GROMACS .gro file of N, CA and C in nm:
model
  408
    1MET      N    1   0.056  -0.137  -0.019
    1MET     CA    2   0.021   0.018  -0.040
    1MET      C    3   0.077   0.121   0.052
    2PRO      N    4   0.062   0.197  -0.042
    2PRO     CA    5   0.140   0.316  -0.064
    2PRO      C    6   0.117   0.410   0.031
    3ASP      N    7   0.207   0.507   0.098
    3ASP     CA    8   0.177   0.642   0.168
    3ASP      C    9   0.147   0.701   0.185
    4LYS      N   10   0.057   0.704   0.206
    4LYS     CA   11  -0.093   0.834   0.145
    4LYS      C   12  -0.155   0.836   0.316
    5LYS      N   13  -0.212   0.972   0.333
    5LYS     CA   14  -0.291   0.999   0.371
    5LYS      C   15  -0.432   0.992   0.387
    6ILE      N   16  -0.546   0.886   0.450
    6ILE     CA   17  -0.635   0.923   0.423
    6ILE      C   18  -0.693   1.014   0.309
    7SER      N   19  -0.680   1.141   0.354
    7SER     CA   20  -0.721   1.239   0.307
    7SER      C   21  -0.684   1.269   0.176
    8GLN      N   22  -0.614   1.187   0.139
    8GLN     CA   23  -0.537   1.202  -0.038
    8GLN      C   24  -0.572   1.075  -0.127
    9LEU      N   25  -0.697   0.996  -0.034
    9LEU     CA   26  -0.730   0.891  -0.152
    9LEU      C   27  -0.850   0.914  -0.207
   10THR      N   28  -0.880   0.845  -0.258
   10THR     CA   29  -0.996   0.899  -0.380
   10THR      C   30  -1.107   0.818  -0.330
   11ALA      N   31  -1.230   0.902  -0.328
   11ALA     CA   32  -1.363   0.915  -0.258
   11ALA      C   33  -1.415   0.704  -0.332
   12VAL      N   34  -1.494   0.645  -0.230
   12VAL     CA   35  -1.562   0.553  -0.367
   12VAL      C   36  -1.638   0.560  -0.385
   13THR      N   37  -1.692   0.508  -0.555
   13THR     CA   38  -1.875   0.571  -0.600
   13THR      C   39  -1.945   0.491  -0.557
   14SER      N   40  -1.888   0.280  -0.506
   14SER     CA   41  -2.031   0.258  -0.443
   14SER      C   42  -1.913   0.142  -0.389
   15LEU      N   43  -1.995   0.064  -0.359
   15LEU     CA   44  -1.950  -0.090  -0.262
   15LEU      C   45  -2.028  -0.173  -0.260
   16ASP      N   46  -1.973  -0.276  -0.303
   16ASP     CA   47  -2.085  -0.408  -0.322
   16ASP      C   48  -2.093  -0.488  -0.217
   17GLY      N   49  -1.974  -0.449  -0.104
   17GLY     CA   50  -1.935  -0.495   0.032
   17GLY      C   51  -1.836  -0.648   0.032
   18THR      N   52  -1.816  -0.661  -0.100
   18THR     CA   53  -1.664  -0.782  -0.113
   18THR      C   54  -1.539  -0.713  -0.106
   19GLU      N   55  -1.562  -0.593  -0.109
   19GLU     CA   56  -1.442  -0.533  -0.102
   19GLU      C   57  -1.356  -0.519  -0.004
   20PRO      N   58  -1.223  -0.546  -0.026
   20PRO     CA   59  -1.095  -0.588   0.130
   20PRO      C   60  -1.102  -0.473   0.207
   21ILE      N   61  -1.070  -0.485   0.346
   21ILE     CA   62  -1.028  -0.406   0.417
   21ILE      C   63  -0.963  -0.442   0.483
   22ALA      N   64  -0.876  -0.344   0.605
   22ALA     CA   65  -0.791  -0.341   0.674
   22ALA      C   66  -0.798  -0.373   0.786
   23VAL      N   67  -0.826  -0.489   0.934
   23VAL     CA   68  -0.884  -0.408   1.068
   23VAL      C   69  -0.774  -0.462   1.175
   24VAL      N   70  -0.774  -0.393   1.269
   24VAL     CA   71  -0.697  -0.474   1.374
   24VAL      C   72  -0.775  -0.511   1.419
   25GLN      N   73  -0.690  -0.658   1.491
   25GLN     CA   74  -0.816  -0.733   1.547
   25GLN      C   75  -0.721  -0.809   1.651
   26SER      N   76  -0.751  -0.782   1.782
   26SER     CA   77  -0.657  -0.827   1.913
   26SER      C   78  -0.488  -0.864   1.891
   27SER      N   79  -0.473  -0.735   1.812
   27SER     CA   80  -0.376  -0.577   1.801
   27SER      C   81  -0.288  -0.641   1.662
   28SER      N   82  -0.378  -0.736   1.576
   28SER     CA   83  -0.302  -0.780   1.470
   28SER      C   84  -0.397  -0.725   1.366
   29THR      N   85  -0.358  -0.650   1.208
   29THR     CA   86  -0.413  -0.599   1.143
   29THR      C   87  -0.429  -0.720   1.092
   30LYS      N   88  -0.548  -0.788   1.024
   30LYS     CA   89  -0.606  -0.865   0.905
   30LYS      C   90  -0.679  -0.794   0.791
   31LYS      N   91  -0.729  -0.924   0.744
   31LYS     CA   92  -0.821  -0.891   0.618
   31LYS      C   93  -0.972  -0.893   0.619
   32ALA      N   94  -0.974  -0.794   0.577
   32ALA     CA   95  -1.194  -0.889   0.601
   32ALA      C   96  -1.239  -0.754   0.494
   33THR      N   97  -1.417  -0.851   0.453
   33THR     CA   98  -1.439  -0.751   0.387
   33THR      C   99  -1.564  -0.654   0.402
   34ILE      N  100  -1.630  -0.506   0.333
   34ILE     CA  101  -1.706  -0.430   0.372
   34ILE      C  102  -1.844  -0.558   0.500
   35SER      N  103  -1.890  -0.595   0.438
   35SER     CA  104  -1.981  -0.692   0.488
   35SER      C  105  -1.948  -0.787   0.642
   36GLN      N  106  -1.831  -0.803   0.616
   36GLN     CA  107  -1.829  -0.875   0.710
   36GLN      C  108  -1.797  -0.845   0.864
   37VAL      N  109  -1.758  -0.687   0.838
   37VAL     CA  110  -1.758  -0.616   0.910
   37VAL      C  111  -1.911  -0.578   0.896
   38LEU      N  112  -1.979  -0.538   0.842
   38LEU     CA  113  -2.120  -0.457   0.921
   38LEU      C  114  -2.230  -0.624   0.958
   39THR      N  115  -2.165  -0.745   0.919
   39THR     CA  116  -2.250  -0.830   0.977
   39THR      C  117  -2.272  -0.807   1.188
   40GLY      N  118  -2.403  -0.905   1.186
   40GLY     CA  119  -2.415  -0.821   1.301
   40GLY      C  120  -2.487  -0.702   1.372
   41GLN      N  121  -2.487  -0.580   1.236
   41GLN     CA  122  -2.567  -0.450   1.262
   41GLN      C  123  -2.700  -0.410   1.290
   42ILE      N  124  -2.740  -0.504   1.188
   42ILE     CA  125  -2.888  -0.532   1.230
   42ILE      C  126  -2.935  -0.691   1.304
   43VAL      N  127  -3.005  -0.622   1.355
   43VAL     CA  128  -3.013  -0.694   1.448
   43VAL      C  129  -3.206  -0.794   1.404
   44THR      N  130  -3.242  -0.871   1.362
   44THR     CA  131  -3.426  -0.873   1.386
   44THR      C  132  -3.501  -0.948   1.490
   45GLU      N  133  -3.600  -0.860   1.541
   45GLU     CA  134  -3.660  -0.876   1.651
   45GLU      C  135  -3.804  -0.931   1.610
   46SER      N  136  -3.836  -1.002   1.592
   46SER     CA  137  -3.971  -1.125   1.549
   46SER      C  138  -4.050  -1.107   1.691
   47GLY      N  139  -4.000  -1.078   1.783
   47GLY     CA  140  -4.118  -1.119   1.937
   47GLY      C  141  -4.235  -0.941   1.943
   48THR      N  142  -4.253  -0.976   2.044
   48THR     CA  143  -4.320  -0.896   2.068
   48THR      C  144  -4.263  -0.802   2.176
   49THR      N  145  -4.164  -0.846   2.256
   49THR     CA  146  -4.119  -0.752   2.369
   49THR      C  147  -3.983  -0.799   2.344
   50ARG      N  148  -3.889  -0.665   2.373
   50ARG     CA  149  -3.727  -0.687   2.352
   50ARG      C  150  -3.668  -0.571   2.510
   51THR      N  151  -3.634  -0.589   2.557
   51THR     CA  152  -3.517  -0.501   2.722
   51THR      C  153  -3.399  -0.563   2.656
   52LEU      N  154  -3.313  -0.371   2.650
   52LEU     CA  155  -3.223  -0.344   2.539
   52LEU      C  156  -3.116  -0.426   2.613
   53SER      N  157  -2.982  -0.469   2.601
   53SER     CA  158  -2.903  -0.489   2.675
   53SER      C  159  -2.765  -0.443   2.578
   54ALA      N  160  -2.622  -0.439   2.678
   54ALA     CA  161  -2.498  -0.374   2.635
   54ALA      C  162  -2.477  -0.475   2.454
   55THR      N  163  -2.561  -0.552   2.426
   55THR     CA  164  -2.482  -0.624   2.272
   55THR      C  165  -2.562  -0.514   2.214
   56ASP      N  166  -2.684  -0.402   2.240
   56ASP     CA  167  -2.747  -0.341   2.121
   56ASP      C  168  -2.674  -0.245   2.128
   57ASN      N  169  -2.571  -0.193   2.167
   57ASN     CA  170  -2.519  -0.074   2.145
   57ASN      C  171  -2.451  -0.054   2.003
   58GLY      N  172  -2.536   0.071   1.978
   58GLY     CA  173  -2.465   0.078   1.849
   58GLY      C  174  -2.524   0.019   1.688
   59LYS      N  175  -2.633  -0.084   1.747
   59LYS     CA  176  -2.729  -0.203   1.684
   59LYS      C  177  -2.817  -0.145   1.609
   60ILE      N  178  -2.873  -0.192   1.483
   60ILE     CA  179  -3.013  -0.154   1.388
   60ILE      C  180  -3.091  -0.260   1.469
   61ILE      N  181  -3.210  -0.214   1.557
   61ILE     CA  182  -3.313  -0.355   1.602
   61ILE      C  183  -3.411  -0.330   1.465
   62TYR      N  184  -3.414  -0.417   1.385
   62TYR     CA  185  -3.510  -0.417   1.322
   62TYR      C  186  -3.661  -0.521   1.365
   63CYS      N  187  -3.749  -0.454   1.384
   63CYS     CA  188  -3.901  -0.487   1.415
   63CYS      C  189  -4.014  -0.563   1.317
   64THR      N  190  -4.015  -0.663   1.312
   64THR     CA  191  -4.068  -0.789   1.181
   64THR      C  192  -4.229  -0.761   1.186
   65SER      N  193  -4.272  -0.782   1.384
   65SER     CA  194  -4.386  -0.873   1.405
   65SER      C  195  -4.516  -0.780   1.349
   66GLY      N  196  -4.635  -0.827   1.345
   66GLY     CA  197  -4.760  -0.790   1.260
   66GLY      C  198  -4.780  -0.729   1.381
   67SER      N  199  -4.780  -0.739   1.543
   67SER     CA  200  -4.817  -0.639   1.621
   67SER      C  201  -4.761  -0.635   1.754
   68ALA      N  202  -4.829  -0.499   1.832
   68ALA     CA  203  -4.733  -0.444   1.859
   68ALA      C  204  -4.616  -0.442   1.938
   69VAL      N  205  -4.497  -0.409   1.957
   69VAL     CA  206  -4.393  -0.459   1.965
   69VAL      C  207  -4.332  -0.316   2.073
   70THR      N  208  -4.287  -0.391   2.223
   70THR     CA  209  -4.183  -0.343   2.283
   70THR      C  210  -4.116  -0.278   2.315
   71ILE      N  211  -4.007  -0.204   2.296
   71ILE     CA  212  -3.880  -0.232   2.372
   71ILE      C  213  -3.798  -0.144   2.446
   72ASN      N  214  -3.790  -0.201   2.575
   72ASN     CA  215  -3.821  -0.124   2.693
   72ASN      C  216  -3.662  -0.146   2.755
   73CYS      N  217  -3.591   0.009   2.771
   73CYS     CA  218  -3.487   0.046   2.817
   73CYS      C  219  -3.450  -0.017   2.952
   74ALA      N  220  -3.334  -0.016   2.927
   74ALA     CA  221  -3.265  -0.099   3.061
   74ALA      C  222  -3.140   0.037   3.130
   75ALA      N  223  -3.113  -0.069   3.285
   75ALA     CA  224  -3.079   0.002   3.366
   75ALA      C  225  -2.889  -0.037   3.348
   76GLY      N  226  -2.805   0.101   3.368
   76GLY     CA  227  -2.690   0.031   3.341
   76GLY      C  228  -2.652  -0.003   3.241
   77LEU      N  229  -2.635   0.014   3.114
   77LEU     CA  230  -2.623   0.063   2.942
   77LEU      C  231  -2.544   0.145   2.926
   78GLY      N  232  -2.520   0.220   3.062
   78GLY     CA  233  -2.401   0.380   3.023
   78GLY      C  234  -2.416   0.492   2.962
   79VAL      N  235  -2.350   0.551   2.929
   79VAL     CA  236  -2.364   0.712   2.907
   79VAL      C  237  -2.301   0.688   2.742
   80GLY      N  238  -2.365   0.672   2.634
   80GLY     CA  239  -2.328   0.687   2.500
   80GLY      C  240  -2.397   0.526   2.392
   81PHE      N  241  -2.503   0.508   2.509
   81PHE     CA  242  -2.524   0.381   2.437
   81PHE      C  243  -2.633   0.442   2.367
   82ASN      N  244  -2.659   0.371   2.243
   82ASN     CA  245  -2.749   0.409   2.122
   82ASN      C  246  -2.786   0.306   2.059
   83CYS      N  247  -2.866   0.291   1.973
   83CYS     CA  248  -2.961   0.251   1.899
   83CYS      C  249  -3.051   0.314   1.827
   84THR      N  250  -3.079   0.232   1.671
   84THR     CA  251  -3.188   0.270   1.598
   84THR      C  252  -3.294   0.179   1.615
   85ILE      N  253  -3.423   0.237   1.625
   85ILE     CA  254  -3.495   0.068   1.644
   85ILE      C  255  -3.615   0.144   1.470
   86LEU      N  256  -3.593   0.056   1.439
   86LEU     CA  257  -3.715  -0.001   1.272
   86LEU      C  258  -3.847   0.003   1.306
   87GLN      N  259  -3.964   0.022   1.277
   87GLN     CA  260  -4.027  -0.086   1.259
   87GLN      C  261  -4.047  -0.139   1.096
   88GLY      N  262  -4.049  -0.248   1.078
   88GLY     CA  263  -4.034  -0.346   1.009
   88GLY      C  264  -4.160  -0.401   0.960
   89GLY      N  265  -4.244  -0.412   1.057
   89GLY     CA  266  -4.358  -0.539   1.019
   89GLY      C  267  -4.484  -0.440   1.042
   90ALA      N  268  -4.599  -0.481   1.020
   90ALA     CA  269  -4.739  -0.354   1.113
   90ALA      C  270  -4.731  -0.332   1.206
   91GLY      N  271  -4.684  -0.418   1.345
   91GLY     CA  272  -4.655  -0.422   1.428
   91GLY      C  273  -4.641  -0.273   1.473
   92LYS      N  274  -4.699  -0.163   1.584
   92LYS     CA  275  -4.625  -0.039   1.605
   92LYS      C  276  -4.532  -0.096   1.737
   93VAL      N  277  -4.382   0.060   1.679
   93VAL     CA  278  -4.330  -0.092   1.835
   93VAL      C  279  -4.340   0.076   1.944
   94THR      N  280  -4.297   0.072   2.049
   94THR     CA  281  -4.312   0.150   2.191
   94THR      C  282  -4.178   0.148   2.217
   95VAL      N  283  -4.117   0.173   2.298
   95VAL     CA  284  -4.026   0.224   2.355
   95VAL      C  285  -4.117   0.306   2.551
   96ALA      N  286  -4.068   0.201   2.605
   96ALA     CA  287  -4.083   0.219   2.757
   96ALA      C  288  -3.987   0.194   2.858
   97ALA      N  289  -3.989   0.258   2.937
   97ALA     CA  290  -3.892   0.361   2.994
   97ALA      C  291  -3.820   0.206   3.096
   98ASN      N  292  -3.934   0.159   3.125
   98ASN     CA  293  -3.879   0.058   3.232
   98ASN      C  294  -3.799   0.079   3.348
   99SER      N  295  -3.862   0.169   3.415
   99SER     CA  296  -3.865   0.219   3.531
   99SER      C  297  -3.660   0.341   3.515
  100GLN      N  298  -3.645   0.341   3.343
  100GLN     CA  299  -3.573   0.424   3.374
  100GLN      C  300  -3.608   0.579   3.331
  101THR      N  301  -3.517   0.692   3.260
  101THR     CA  302  -3.588   0.795   3.249
  101THR      C  303  -3.591   0.827   3.051
  102LEU      N  304  -3.677   0.803   3.051
  102LEU     CA  305  -3.710   0.821   2.871
  102LEU      C  306  -3.788   0.953   2.854
  103VAL      N  307  -3.733   1.008   2.771
  103VAL     CA  308  -3.784   1.173   2.682
  103VAL      C  309  -3.805   1.139   2.560
  104SER      N  310  -3.893   1.290   2.535
  104SER     CA  311  -3.858   1.296   2.394
  104SER      C  312  -3.918   1.402   2.370
  105TYR      N  313  -3.849   1.496   2.259
  105TYR     CA  314  -3.909   1.652   2.242
  105TYR      C  315  -4.070   1.623   2.240
  106SER      N  316  -4.139   1.566   2.174
  106SER     CA  317  -4.301   1.530   2.182
  106SER      C  318  -4.401   1.476   2.265
  107SER      N  319  -4.258   1.368   2.373
  107SER     CA  320  -4.310   1.308   2.517
  107SER      C  321  -4.414   1.243   2.398
  108LEU      N  322  -4.409   1.192   2.279
  108LEU     CA  323  -4.422   1.058   2.253
  108LEU      C  324  -4.256   0.980   2.234
  109PHE      N  325  -4.339   0.808   2.200
  109PHE     CA  326  -4.281   0.734   2.256
  109PHE      C  327  -4.249   0.561   2.140
  110SER      N  328  -4.398   0.561   2.020
  110SER     CA  329  -4.415   0.480   1.957
  110SER      C  330  -4.360   0.539   1.800
  111THR      N  331  -4.378   0.395   1.704
  111THR     CA  332  -4.371   0.432   1.585
  111THR      C  333  -4.451   0.537   1.501
  112MET      N  334  -4.494   0.556   1.417
  112MET     CA  335  -4.557   0.649   1.358
  112MET      C  336  -4.635   0.526   1.262
  113GLY      N  337  -4.573   0.406   1.217
  113GLY     CA  338  -4.634   0.283   1.087
  113GLY      C  339  -4.504   0.295   1.067
  114GLN      N  340  -4.522   0.201   0.932
  114GLN     CA  341  -4.465   0.095   0.911
  114GLN      C  342  -4.309   0.166   0.843
  115TYR      N  343  -4.203   0.135   0.824
  115TYR     CA  344  -4.066   0.182   0.839
  115TYR      C  345  -4.053   0.360   0.917
  116ALA      N  346  -4.132   0.297   1.009
  116ALA     CA  347  -4.099   0.418   1.096
  116ALA      C  348  -3.939   0.439   1.163
  117VAL      N  349  -3.869   0.496   1.214
  117VAL     CA  350  -3.742   0.493   1.246
  117VAL      C  351  -3.721   0.567   1.373
  118ILE      N  352  -3.713   0.521   1.508
  118ILE     CA  353  -3.656   0.579   1.601
  118ILE      C  354  -3.501   0.600   1.650
  119SER      N  355  -3.452   0.717   1.750
  119SER     CA  356  -3.314   0.654   1.726
  119SER      C  357  -3.346   0.639   1.878
  120LEU      N  358  -3.239   0.628   1.923
  120LEU     CA  359  -3.232   0.616   2.078
  120LEU      C  360  -3.135   0.638   2.172
  121ILE      N  361  -3.118   0.746   2.227
  121ILE     CA  362  -2.942   0.744   2.322
  121ILE      C  363  -2.992   0.765   2.426
  122CYS      N  364  -2.787   0.750   2.555
  122CYS     CA  365  -2.852   0.755   2.648
  122CYS      C  366  -2.693   0.872   2.717
  123PRO      N  367  -2.772   1.013   2.715
  123PRO     CA  368  -2.648   1.123   2.727
  123PRO      C  369  -2.632   1.063   2.809
  124VAL      N  370  -2.689   1.044   2.958
  124VAL     CA  371  -2.622   1.021   3.087
  124VAL      C  372  -2.659   0.888   3.185
  125ASP      N  373  -2.645   0.846   3.269
  125ASP     CA  374  -2.687   0.682   3.307
  125ASP      C  375  -2.790   0.784   3.370
  126ASN      N  376  -2.870   0.595   3.306
  126ASN     CA  377  -3.045   0.554   3.302
  126ASN      C  378  -3.130   0.636   3.250
  127THR      N  379  -3.056   0.754   3.158
  127THR     CA  380  -3.190   0.891   3.080
  127THR      C  381  -3.141   0.800   2.947
  128PHE      N  382  -3.299   0.785   2.880
  128PHE     CA  383  -3.267   0.788   2.720
  128PHE      C  384  -3.329   0.883   2.688
  129VAL      N  385  -3.354   0.915   2.549
  129VAL     CA  386  -3.365   1.020   2.480
  129VAL      C  387  -3.441   0.928   2.321
  130ALA      N  388  -3.539   0.962   2.263
  130ALA     CA  389  -3.618   0.923   2.217
  130ALA      C  390  -3.622   0.998   2.091
  131ALA      N  391  -3.562   0.972   1.946
  131ALA     CA  392  -3.569   1.090   1.888
  131ALA      C  393  -3.634   0.988   1.710
  132GLY      N  394  -3.728   1.086   1.624
  132GLY     CA  395  -3.703   1.010   1.517
  132GLY      C  396  -3.915   1.041   1.449
  133ASN      N  397  -3.958   0.965   1.420
  133ASN     CA  398  -4.053   0.914   1.342
  133ASN      C  399  -4.180   0.891   1.497
  134LEU      N  400  -4.172   0.961   1.537
  134LEU     CA  401  -4.242   0.927   1.702
  134LEU      C  402  -4.451   1.017   1.646
  135GLY      N  403  -4.461   0.935   1.699
  135GLY     CA  404  -4.654   0.890   1.694
  135GLY      C  405  -4.748   0.863   1.851
  136VAL      N  406  -4.837   0.884   1.831
  136VAL     CA  407  -4.935   0.829   1.904
  136VAL      C  408  -4.987   0.661   1.869
   0.00000   0.00000   0.00000
């Protein structure tokens, strides 16, 4: 690889996921594909209830149920926890405080309909902010 700064590289026009990239794993540089790096970033939730966990941090939770879904906030996820929740099925998705503090600009915590998205961010311990396509 030539010695260039990242800022000097030509921008890509499109990616199909098969392109090799360098990653550092266990203090060793290894080869991976973009698809390998992104694997596991989208988590499918087919049930009607899910309690968030540390493994959901940075993930997209794709809810596919035809019935209403409740996503419960959990204690101890830490400042900086964030996830994106996508209503992929017909069932409305509602984020519930579950004894944590949950706020939103509109004081609404459910998706507006199919394909609506909620971003959930924890800026302060045990406090979650919901934003996005929120409705009643």
